[in-house]
């Protein structure tokens, strides 16, 4: 289990780094080809700050959040499968199958009261 978690963490972190590097490269190549008038209206420090912040946020999202969501979805699927295999009646929510009385049955309350006496 630990080796699987370590491998998943490594691969997802690598994927996040790779996506972040590719995105930074693409945005930088786009910035290089912009007209000089763009840089007269926008400050270069602000552009670089936005680039760094956005790519770091995407790296965090891909690196941890997506990984946890996939892991939790697989865990839920496995748990539901095992629950169905173990007890189909409880899994389907059919709790009253085979029951003789329901809570609204007046005879049930009389029988219970007679038992207590």
XYZ file of N, CA, C and O in Angstrom:
468
model
N 0.839 -1.198 0.000
C 0.000 0.000 0.000
C 0.878 1.256 0.000
O 0.588 2.207 -0.706
N 1.925 1.231 0.821
C 2.795 2.401 0.916
C 3.543 2.638 -0.395
O 3.713 3.786 -0.825
N 3.961 1.556 -1.037
C 4.677 1.700 -2.309
C 3.743 2.264 -3.378
O 4.136 3.123 -4.173
N 2.494 1.816 -3.367
C 1.513 2.353 -4.316
C 1.249 3.833 -4.089
O 1.173 4.611 -5.040
N 1.136 4.225 -2.822
C 0.909 5.646 -2.507
C 2.108 6.487 -2.906
O 1.953 7.593 -3.435
N 3.300 5.967 -2.654
C 4.516 6.701 -3.013
C 4.607 6.866 -4.533
O 4.911 7.949 -5.032
N 4.311 5.788 -5.261
C 4.358 5.846 -6.724
C 3.322 6.825 -7.269
O 3.621 7.628 -8.156
N 2.116 6.777 -6.715
C 1.059 7.699 -7.152
C 1.463 9.146 -6.888
O 1.328 10.012 -7.746
N 2.005 9.408 -5.698
C 2.417 10.764 -5.352
C 3.516 11.249 -6.293
O 3.479 12.380 -6.777
N 4.501 10.392 -6.563
C 5.601 10.774 -7.448
C 5.094 11.075 -8.853
O 5.442 12.102 -9.441
N 4.266 10.181 -9.394
C 3.788 10.363 -10.765
C 2.883 11.584 -10.908
O 2.979 12.331 -11.882
N 2.037 11.807 -9.931
C 1.136 12.962 -10.002
C 1.919 14.258 -9.813
O 1.655 15.260 -10.487
N 2.913 14.246 -8.929
C 3.757 15.435 -8.766
C 4.537 15.722 -10.037
O 4.663 16.876 -10.460
N 5.058 14.665 -10.653
C 5.788 14.833 -11.912
C 4.867 15.403 -12.988
O 5.256 16.284 -13.749
N 3.641 14.898 -13.053
C 2.677 15.389 -14.027
C 2.374 16.869 -13.795
O 2.327 17.663 -14.734
N 2.190 17.258 -12.534
C 1.934 18.662 -12.219
C 3.094 19.551 -12.612
O 2.903 20.643 -13.167
N 4.318 19.101 -12.350
C 5.505 19.868 -12.746
C 5.596 19.985 -14.265
O 5.923 21.038 -14.800
N 5.317 18.911 -14.964
C 5.407 18.898 -16.428
C 4.379 19.844 -17.044
O 4.680 20.612 -17.964
N 3.138 19.778 -16.560
C 2.084 20.665 -17.078
C 2.442 22.119 -16.790
O 2.286 22.992 -17.650
N 2.938 22.379 -15.598
C 3.319 23.738 -15.225
C 4.456 24.257 -16.114
O 4.410 25.397 -16.591
N 5.454 23.440 -16.357
C 6.580 23.859 -17.206
C 6.116 24.101 -18.642
O 6.533 25.090 -19.275
N 5.272 23.228 -19.167
C 4.762 23.415 -20.533
C 3.921 24.680 -20.643
O 4.009 25.419 -21.623
N 3.107 24.925 -19.636
C 2.264 26.121 -19.640
C 3.112 27.394 -19.557
O 2.876 28.352 -20.293
N 4.107 27.386 -18.684
C 4.989 28.559 -18.574
C 5.720 28.812 -19.887
O 5.853 29.962 -20.311
N 6.163 27.749 -20.513
C 6.877 27.897 -21.784
C 5.959 28.472 -22.866
O 6.356 29.378 -23.607
N 4.748 27.972 -22.943
C 3.803 28.462 -23.957
C 3.443 29.930 -23.720
O 3.395 30.724 -24.668
N 3.204 30.285 -22.466
C 2.858 31.683 -22.162
C 4.044 32.602 -22.428
O 3.888 33.698 -22.977
N 5.247 32.156 -22.064
C 6.433 32.972 -22.314
C 6.640 33.185 -23.810
O 6.942 34.308 -24.245
N 6.469 32.112 -24.590
C 6.606 32.261 -26.050
C 5.562 33.230 -26.607
O 5.852 33.988 -27.531
N 4.376 33.230 -26.042
C 3.346 34.173 -26.466
C 3.728 35.600 -26.069
O 3.537 36.535 -26.861
N 4.270 35.763 -24.866
C 4.666 37.104 -24.411
C 5.781 37.691 -25.269
O 5.811 38.897 -25.526
N 6.687 36.855 -25.722
C 7.814 37.323 -26.523
C 7.339 37.889 -27.859
O 7.923 38.837 -28.380
N 6.264 37.333 -28.386
C 5.788 37.758 -29.692
C 4.737 38.875 -29.642
O 4.174 39.239 -30.678
N 4.475 39.416 -28.470
C 3.505 40.511 -28.363
C 4.113 41.820 -28.844
O 5.332 42.002 -28.844
N 3.240 42.737 -29.228
C 3.670 44.054 -29.683
C 4.220 44.872 -28.505
O 3.755 44.713 -27.369
N 5.175 45.751 -28.735
C 5.718 46.589 -27.653
C 4.669 47.471 -26.975
O 4.808 47.810 -25.798
N 3.617 47.810 -27.691
C 2.575 48.661 -27.087
C 1.883 47.937 -25.924
O 1.401 48.584 -24.988
N 1.833 46.617 -25.953
C 1.234 45.859 -24.854
C 2.010 46.094 -23.557
O 1.429 46.245 -22.486
N 3.323 46.142 -23.673
C 4.157 46.323 -22.482
C 4.185 47.764 -21.998
O 4.619 48.040 -20.884
N 3.731 48.689 -22.820
C 3.621 50.077 -22.381
C 2.405 50.265 -21.479
O 2.409 51.116 -20.591
N 1.368 49.460 -21.707
C 0.150 49.593 -20.892
C 0.141 48.637 -19.694
O -0.562 48.881 -18.724
N 0.900 47.557 -19.768
C 0.954 46.583 -18.674
C 2.378 46.500 -18.129
O 3.344 46.413 -18.895
N 2.499 46.480 -16.827
C 3.819 46.400 -16.201
C 4.348 44.972 -16.269
O 3.613 44.000 -16.058
N 5.633 44.848 -16.575
C 6.223 43.514 -16.728
C 6.224 42.741 -15.407
O 6.052 41.515 -15.394
N 6.395 43.426 -14.283
C 6.362 42.751 -12.985
C 4.995 42.155 -12.694
O 4.885 41.053 -12.149
N 3.941 42.868 -13.067
C 2.582 42.363 -12.875
C 2.327 41.140 -13.750
O 1.712 40.161 -13.317
N 2.818 41.178 -14.982
C 2.653 40.049 -15.896
C 3.365 38.816 -15.347
O 2.798 37.715 -15.311
N 4.589 38.973 -14.885
C 5.354 37.846 -14.356
C 4.726 37.315 -13.066
O 4.709 36.115 -12.818
N 4.204 38.214 -12.236
C 3.547 37.793 -11.004
C 2.309 36.951 -11.308
O 2.084 35.908 -10.684
N 1.514 37.395 -12.260
C 0.321 36.637 -12.653
C 0.700 35.281 -13.223
O 0.078 34.256 -12.914
N 1.717 35.266 -14.066
C 2.177 34.015 -14.674
C 2.619 33.024 -13.605
O 2.212 31.864 -13.594
N 3.419 33.490 -12.669
C 3.919 32.616 -11.607
C 2.794 32.123 -10.711
O 2.713 30.934 -10.385
N 1.909 33.010 -10.314
C 0.814 32.642 -9.425
C -0.140 31.649 -10.095
O -0.510 30.644 -9.486
N -0.507 31.919 -11.327
C -1.455 31.042 -12.027
C -0.885 29.656 -12.272
O -1.564 28.647 -12.089
N 0.364 29.582 -12.692
C 0.944 28.266 -12.958
C 1.174 27.490 -11.665
O 1.012 26.265 -11.640
N 1.514 28.184 -10.592
C 1.668 27.500 -9.307
C 0.330 26.963 -8.826
O 0.246 25.843 -8.299
N -0.723 27.720 -9.011
C -2.056 27.271 -8.628
C -2.477 26.044 -9.438
O -3.003 25.075 -8.885
N -2.228 26.063 -10.733
C -2.550 24.910 -11.575
C -1.713 23.692 -11.188
O -2.206 22.563 -11.181
N -0.455 23.920 -10.859
C 0.409 22.820 -10.442
C -0.114 22.181 -9.159
O -0.142 20.959 -9.029
N -0.551 22.998 -8.221
C -1.116 22.484 -6.976
C -2.410 21.721 -7.246
O -2.642 20.650 -6.682
N -3.244 22.268 -8.112
C -4.505 21.615 -8.448
C -4.271 20.249 -9.077
O -4.852 19.252 -8.660
N -3.394 20.204 -10.053
C -3.124 18.936 -10.738
C -2.366 17.994 -9.815
O -2.630 16.791 -9.776
N -1.430 18.528 -9.055
C -0.569 17.691 -8.232
C -1.237 17.050 -7.042
O -0.890 15.940 -6.656
N -2.207 17.698 -6.441
C -2.782 17.114 -5.227
C -4.293 16.924 -5.316
O -4.796 15.843 -5.021
N -5.015 17.917 -5.730
C -6.475 17.845 -5.709
C -7.021 16.781 -6.652
O -7.899 16.003 -6.270
N -6.518 16.723 -7.858
C -7.001 15.731 -8.817
C -6.642 14.331 -8.336
O -7.441 13.403 -8.430
N -5.434 14.203 -7.797
C -4.993 12.903 -7.284
C -5.904 12.410 -6.168
O -6.312 11.245 -6.143
N -6.232 13.287 -5.240
C -7.114 12.906 -4.136
C -8.521 12.591 -4.633
O -9.168 11.660 -4.140
N -9.001 13.333 -5.607
C -10.338 13.076 -6.139
C -10.404 11.710 -6.825
O -11.367 10.955 -6.632
N -9.384 11.367 -7.589
C -9.357 10.061 -8.259
C -9.265 8.946 -7.222
O -9.967 7.932 -7.309
N -8.407 9.136 -6.213
C -8.261 8.115 -5.175
C -9.577 7.911 -4.420
O -10.002 6.781 -4.173
N -10.247 8.992 -4.069
C -11.513 8.879 -3.342
C -12.607 8.251 -4.208
O -13.434 7.487 -3.698
N -12.628 8.558 -5.493
C -13.623 7.942 -6.382
C -13.392 6.436 -6.502
O -14.348 5.652 -6.467
N -12.143 6.031 -6.612
C -11.841 4.598 -6.679
C -12.179 3.898 -5.368
O -12.694 2.779 -5.363
N -11.900 4.561 -4.252
C -12.234 3.981 -2.951
C -13.744 3.817 -2.803
O -14.216 2.781 -2.334
N -14.508 4.819 -3.205
C -15.964 4.744 -3.133
C -16.501 3.612 -4.004
O -17.364 2.840 -3.574
N -15.968 3.488 -5.205
C -16.400 2.410 -6.101
C -16.111 1.044 -5.493
O -16.967 0.151 -5.510
N -14.936 0.877 -4.926
C -14.583 -0.382 -4.288
C -15.463 -0.694 -3.095
O -15.916 -1.833 -2.913
N -15.728 0.305 -2.285
C -16.574 0.093 -1.103
C -18.000 -0.280 -1.493
O -18.613 -1.155 -0.877
N -18.541 0.408 -2.479
C -19.900 0.088 -2.921
C -19.966 -1.318 -3.525
O -20.939 -2.050 -3.287
N -18.950 -1.687 -4.274
C -18.912 -3.035 -4.847
C -18.880 -4.092 -3.757
O -19.633 -5.071 -3.797
N -18.019 -3.902 -2.772
C -17.939 -4.864 -1.673
C -19.230 -4.903 -0.861
O -19.640 -5.964 -0.387
N -19.890 -3.759 -0.708
C -21.140 -3.730 0.026
C -22.221 -4.520 -0.709
O -22.981 -5.279 -0.097
N -22.276 -4.395 -2.024
C -23.261 -5.134 -2.815
C -22.957 -6.627 -2.755
O -23.860 -7.449 -2.613
N -21.685 -6.978 -2.858
C -21.305 -8.395 -2.804
C -21.619 -8.988 -1.437
O -22.115 -10.108 -1.329
N -21.368 -8.234 -0.377
C -21.556 -8.734 0.977
C -23.029 -8.913 1.329
O -23.436 -9.951 1.844
N -23.845 -7.885 1.076
C -25.251 -7.978 1.450
C -26.079 -7.145 0.482
O -26.177 -5.929 0.616
N -26.694 -7.813 -0.456
C -27.475 -7.134 -1.489
C -28.696 -6.430 -0.909
O -29.046 -5.335 -1.325
N -29.335 -7.033 0.093
C -30.539 -6.433 0.670
C -30.217 -5.094 1.327
O -30.921 -4.111 1.116
N -29.160 -5.029 2.113
C -28.799 -3.758 2.739
C -28.291 -2.757 1.712
O -28.511 -1.557 1.840
N -27.624 -3.237 0.686
C -27.093 -2.350 -0.345
C -28.197 -1.684 -1.150
O -28.070 -0.545 -1.562
N -29.280 -2.390 -1.386
C -30.356 -1.837 -2.202
C -31.268 -0.907 -1.408
O -32.098 -0.223 -1.976
N -31.131 -0.900 -0.094
C -31.971 -0.035 0.733
C -33.324 -0.642 1.015
O -34.223 0.031 1.518
N -33.508 -1.913 0.721
C -34.787 -2.595 0.938
C -34.766 -3.213 2.335
O -34.532 -4.397 2.508
N -34.988 -2.380 3.347
C -34.882 -2.829 4.731
C -36.153 -3.518 5.221
O -36.121 -4.228 6.206
N -37.280 -3.299 4.552
C -38.554 -3.833 5.026
C -38.955 -5.124 4.325
O -40.048 -5.629 4.556
N -38.109 -5.661 3.480
C -38.475 -6.890 2.783
C -38.592 -8.026 3.798
O -37.707 -8.260 4.601
N -39.719 -8.676 3.788
C -39.937 -9.788 4.695
C -40.471 -9.368 6.053
O -40.732 -10.210 6.896
N -40.657 -8.089 6.276
C -41.180 -7.648 7.569
C -42.690 -7.866 7.607
O -43.388 -7.661 6.616
N -43.206 -8.283 8.770
C -44.650 -8.548 8.886
C -45.428 -7.275 9.182
O -46.553 -7.124 8.769
N -44.842 -6.366 9.947
C -45.566 -5.168 10.373
C -44.776 -3.933 9.985
O -43.571 -3.967 9.824
N -45.508 -2.833 9.904
C -44.850 -1.542 9.719
C -45.182 -0.681 10.931
O -46.022 -1.032 11.760
N -44.524 0.443 11.031
C -44.754 1.339 12.171
C -46.164 1.910 12.188
O -46.679 2.285 13.230
N -46.829 1.981 11.054
C -48.176 2.544 11.013
C -49.252 1.495 11.304
O -50.426 1.813 11.342
N -48.877 0.251 11.536
C -49.825 -0.834 11.800
C -50.285 -0.755 13.261
O -49.475 -0.892 14.177
N -51.588 -0.525 13.531
C -52.057 -0.399 14.916
C -51.900 -1.689 15.717
O -51.713 -1.650 16.925
N -51.964 -2.840 15.046
C -51.797 -4.105 15.767
C -50.398 -4.231 16.356
O -50.203 -4.864 17.395
N -49.420 -3.621 15.709
C -48.053 -3.682 16.208
C -47.955 -3.011 17.571
O -47.316 -3.524 18.489
N -48.625 -1.882 17.723
C -48.552 -1.155 18.988
C -49.309 -1.908 20.098
O -48.882 -1.953 21.238
N -50.427 -2.516 19.738
C -51.183 -3.297 20.745
C -50.398 -4.525 21.184
O -50.329 -4.857 22.350
N -49.770 -5.190 20.230
C -48.988 -6.390 20.555
C -47.821 -6.007 21.457
O -47.517 -6.695 22.427
N -47.194 -4.886 21.181
C -46.065 -4.433 21.997
C -46.513 -4.060 23.401
O -45.853 -4.358 24.384
N -47.701 -3.433 23.495
C -48.221 -3.049 24.826
C -48.604 -4.293 25.640
O -48.384 -4.335 26.838
N -49.170 -5.304 24.998
C -49.539 -6.532 25.713
C -48.284 -7.281 26.191
O -48.288 -7.887 27.249
N -47.231 -7.235 25.411
C -45.984 -7.902 25.780
C -45.389 -7.289 27.038
O -44.850 -7.969 27.886
N -45.503 -5.966 27.164
C -44.932 -5.281 28.331
C -45.713 -5.587 29.612
O -45.168 -5.474 30.692
N -47.001 -5.943 29.515
C -47.820 -6.177 30.713
C -47.612 -7.507 31.303
O -47.118 -8.431 31.220
